[in-house]
Amino acid sequence: MTSRTLGNDHDYLPAAGNDLFLPFYDLLSRALGSPAVHHTLLAQACIESGHAVLEIGCGTGNLTILAQRAVPGADVTGTDPDPRALARAERKAPALRFERAYAQDLPHPDGSVDRVLSALMLHHLDADTKAAVAAEAFRVLRPGGRLHIADIGGPMTPADGFAARLHLRSAHVRGNLGDTPLSVLRTAGFHTEQVLSHPHRALGRVTYYRATRPGNAER
């Protein structure tokens, strides 16, 4: 996708929507309630010591850092196409590994990851890119490995409040509504389920998904 319509000159959407706003990204993230979303997603992921964990679209690294602190014995990596956001992530956690990579083109071997995490990122992508991201997550996961997603959308309607009505104007968010995310994941080969969905004051509605790559039980 391109974000040139937002005043950028990138083929990705910067973490804060525009490079100029990046210094305020973490403050905005906290104001929107992202930390609670991250904690809920991590609880669902059930990461264990020894797991290889990959966050796609990590931005300034908040979920990646939280995952590593929660399970110090896991091997956690954050990926994002935005070098400025990654530089901030590295300053916050210099001991962690952050990689510049697009979620649809990950520099990891087939079947090398136990968990892939995505928080509040997929709704920024068009339909073709979402499908490519789902296929790439399937590729890098081991049989029995899982993709865990928290995102705006799911069964969101105008009844979910002002924020929902605002987000429903976005074509990309509309592509995240109803069962569409589950359908995209199933097409990629996953066994999928919607784990949780709730109205959110700032985001309209947040829905959580679990997608398991079929095969032998995870290690």
Coordinates of C-alpha atoms in Angstrom, one line a residue:
M1 CA 0.0 0.0 0.0
T2 CA 1.0 3.6 -0.3
S3 CA 0.5 6.4 2.2
R4 CA 1.3 9.3 -0.1
T5 CA -2.2 10.6 0.4
L6 CA -1.3 11.3 4.0
G7 CA 1.5 13.6 3.0
N8 CA 4.2 10.9 3.1
D9 CA 6.4 9.6 0.4
H10 CA 6.6 5.9 1.4
D11 CA 5.1 2.6 0.3
Y12 CA 4.1 2.0 3.9
L13 CA 2.1 3.8 6.5
P14 CA 4.4 5.3 9.2
A15 CA 3.7 4.3 12.8
A16 CA 2.1 7.7 13.6
G17 CA 0.4 8.2 10.2
N18 CA 3.0 10.8 9.3
D19 CA 6.7 11.1 10.0
L20 CA 6.2 14.5 11.7
F21 CA 4.0 12.9 14.4
L22 CA 6.3 10.1 15.3
P23 CA 7.7 11.8 18.5
F24 CA 4.1 11.7 19.9
Y25 CA 3.3 8.2 18.8
D26 CA 3.8 6.5 22.2
L27 CA 1.7 9.2 24.0
L28 CA -1.1 8.8 21.4
S29 CA -0.9 5.0 21.7
R30 CA -1.4 5.1 25.5
A31 CA -4.2 7.6 25.1
L32 CA -6.0 5.3 22.7
G33 CA -5.7 2.4 25.1
S34 CA -3.2 0.3 23.2
P35 CA -1.5 -1.1 26.3
A36 CA -4.6 -2.9 27.4
V37 CA -5.0 -4.3 23.9
H38 CA -1.4 -5.6 24.0
H39 CA -1.9 -7.2 27.4
T40 CA -5.0 -9.0 26.3
L41 CA -3.4 -10.2 23.1
L42 CA -0.4 -11.5 25.0
A43 CA -2.6 -13.4 27.4
Q44 CA -4.3 -15.2 24.5
A45 CA -0.9 -16.0 22.8
C46 CA 0.3 -18.2 25.7
I47 CA 3.9 -17.6 24.8
E48 CA 6.3 -20.0 26.5
S49 CA 10.1 -20.0 27.2
G50 CA 11.9 -21.2 24.1
H51 CA 9.2 -20.0 21.7
A52 CA 10.3 -18.0 18.6
V53 CA 8.0 -15.0 18.5
L54 CA 7.6 -12.4 15.7
E55 CA 5.6 -9.2 15.8
I56 CA 4.6 -7.8 12.5
G57 CA 4.1 -4.0 12.2
C58 CA 5.8 -3.4 15.6
G59 CA 6.0 0.4 15.2
T60 CA 8.1 1.7 18.1
G61 CA 8.2 -1.7 19.7
N62 CA 5.8 -1.5 22.6
L63 CA 4.2 -5.0 22.2
T64 CA 7.6 -6.6 21.3
I65 CA 9.1 -5.2 24.5
L66 CA 6.1 -6.3 26.6
A67 CA 6.3 -9.8 25.2
Q68 CA 10.0 -10.2 26.0
R69 CA 9.5 -8.9 29.5
A70 CA 6.6 -11.2 30.1
V71 CA 8.5 -14.3 28.9
P72 CA 12.3 -13.6 29.1
G73 CA 13.1 -17.1 27.8
A74 CA 11.3 -16.5 24.5
D75 CA 13.1 -15.3 21.4
V76 CA 11.1 -12.2 20.4
T77 CA 11.7 -10.1 17.3
G78 CA 9.9 -7.0 16.1
T79 CA 9.5 -6.1 12.4
D80 CA 8.3 -3.0 10.7
P81 CA 9.0 -1.2 7.4
D82 CA 9.4 2.2 9.1
P83 CA 13.1 2.8 9.9
R84 CA 12.3 5.8 12.1
A85 CA 9.9 3.8 14.3
L86 CA 12.4 1.0 14.5
A87 CA 15.2 3.5 15.6
R88 CA 12.9 4.5 18.5
A89 CA 12.2 0.9 19.4
E90 CA 15.9 0.1 19.5
R91 CA 16.6 3.1 21.8
K92 CA 14.0 1.9 24.2
A93 CA 15.2 -1.7 24.2
P94 CA 18.7 -2.0 22.7
A95 CA 19.0 -5.6 23.7
L96 CA 16.1 -6.7 21.6
R97 CA 16.1 -7.6 17.9
F98 CA 14.2 -5.3 15.5
E99 CA 14.2 -5.8 11.8
R100 CA 13.1 -3.7 8.9
A101 CA 10.7 -5.8 7.0
Y102 CA 7.3 -5.7 5.4
A103 CA 4.8 -8.1 6.9
Q104 CA 4.2 -9.7 3.5
D105 CA 7.9 -10.3 2.9
L106 CA 9.5 -11.5 6.2
P107 CA 13.3 -12.5 6.3
H108 CA 12.6 -15.7 8.2
P109 CA 12.7 -19.3 7.0
D110 CA 9.7 -21.5 6.4
G111 CA 8.3 -23.0 9.6
S112 CA 10.7 -21.2 11.9
V113 CA 8.3 -19.3 14.3
D114 CA 6.0 -20.4 17.1
R115 CA 3.9 -17.2 17.4
V116 CA 3.2 -14.3 15.1
L117 CA 1.6 -11.2 16.7
S118 CA -0.2 -8.3 15.1
A119 CA -1.8 -5.5 17.0
L120 CA -3.8 -2.7 15.5
M121 CA -2.0 -2.9 12.2
L122 CA -4.0 -4.9 9.6
H123 CA -6.8 -2.4 9.3
H124 CA -4.3 -0.1 7.6
L125 CA -3.8 -2.5 4.7
D126 CA -5.8 -3.0 1.5
A127 CA -7.4 -6.4 0.8
D128 CA -4.6 -7.8 -1.4
T129 CA -1.9 -6.8 1.1
K130 CA -3.9 -8.4 4.0
A131 CA -4.1 -11.7 2.0
A132 CA -0.3 -11.5 1.3
V133 CA 0.4 -10.9 5.0
A134 CA -1.8 -13.9 6.1
A135 CA 0.0 -16.1 3.6
E136 CA 3.4 -15.0 4.8
A137 CA 2.5 -15.6 8.4
F138 CA 1.4 -19.1 7.5
R139 CA 4.7 -19.7 5.7
V140 CA 6.9 -18.7 8.7
L141 CA 4.9 -20.5 11.3
R142 CA 5.7 -24.0 12.4
P143 CA 2.9 -26.6 12.1
G144 CA 0.8 -26.0 15.2
G145 CA 2.1 -22.4 15.5
R146 CA -0.3 -19.5 15.9
L147 CA -1.0 -16.1 14.6
H148 CA -2.7 -13.8 17.1
I149 CA -4.3 -10.6 15.9
A150 CA -6.0 -7.7 17.7
D151 CA -7.5 -5.1 15.4
I152 CA -10.2 -2.6 14.7
G153 CA -13.2 -4.1 13.1
G154 CA -15.0 -7.4 13.4
P155 CA -18.7 -7.1 14.2
M156 CA -18.4 -3.3 14.4
T157 CA -21.5 -1.2 13.7
P158 CA -22.5 2.5 14.2
A159 CA -24.2 1.3 17.4
D160 CA -20.7 0.9 18.9
G161 CA -20.4 4.7 19.2
F162 CA -18.9 7.8 17.7
A163 CA -15.4 6.3 17.2
A164 CA -17.0 3.4 15.3
R165 CA -19.0 5.7 13.1
L166 CA -15.8 7.6 12.4
H167 CA -13.7 4.5 11.6
L168 CA -16.5 3.1 9.4
R169 CA -15.7 5.9 6.9
S170 CA -12.4 4.3 6.2
A171 CA -12.3 1.8 3.2
H172 CA -9.6 -0.2 4.8
V173 CA -11.5 -0.5 8.1
R174 CA -14.6 -1.5 6.2
G175 CA -12.5 -4.3 4.8
N176 CA -11.9 -5.5 8.3
L177 CA -15.6 -5.9 9.2
G178 CA -17.7 -8.9 9.9
D179 CA -16.2 -12.3 9.1
T180 CA -13.8 -10.9 6.5
P181 CA -10.7 -11.2 8.6
L182 CA -11.6 -14.9 9.4
S183 CA -12.2 -15.5 5.7
V184 CA -8.8 -14.1 4.7
L185 CA -7.0 -16.2 7.3
R186 CA -8.9 -19.4 6.2
T187 CA -8.0 -18.8 2.6
A188 CA -4.3 -18.7 3.7
G189 CA -4.7 -22.1 5.2
F190 CA -5.3 -21.4 8.9
H191 CA -7.8 -22.9 11.3
T192 CA -9.3 -19.7 12.7
E193 CA -11.6 -18.4 15.4
Q194 CA -12.7 -15.1 16.8
V195 CA -11.6 -15.1 20.4
L196 CA -13.0 -11.8 21.8
S197 CA -14.7 -8.7 20.5
H198 CA -15.7 -5.6 22.5
P199 CA -16.7 -2.0 21.9
H200 CA -13.9 0.4 22.5
R201 CA -14.3 4.1 23.4
A202 CA -11.4 5.3 21.2
L203 CA -11.2 2.6 18.5
G204 CA -14.8 1.8 18.0
R205 CA -14.5 -2.0 18.4
V206 CA -11.5 -4.2 18.9
T207 CA -11.7 -7.9 17.8
Y208 CA -9.2 -10.6 18.6
Y209 CA -8.4 -13.6 16.4
R210 CA -6.5 -16.8 16.8
A211 CA -5.3 -18.5 13.6
T212 CA -3.5 -21.9 13.9
R213 CA -1.3 -23.5 11.2
P214 CA -2.6 -27.1 10.9
G215 CA -0.1 -29.9 11.6
N216 CA 1.6 -31.6 14.5
A217 CA 1.3 -30.1 17.9
E218 CA 3.6 -27.2 18.6
R219 CA 6.8 -27.9 20.4

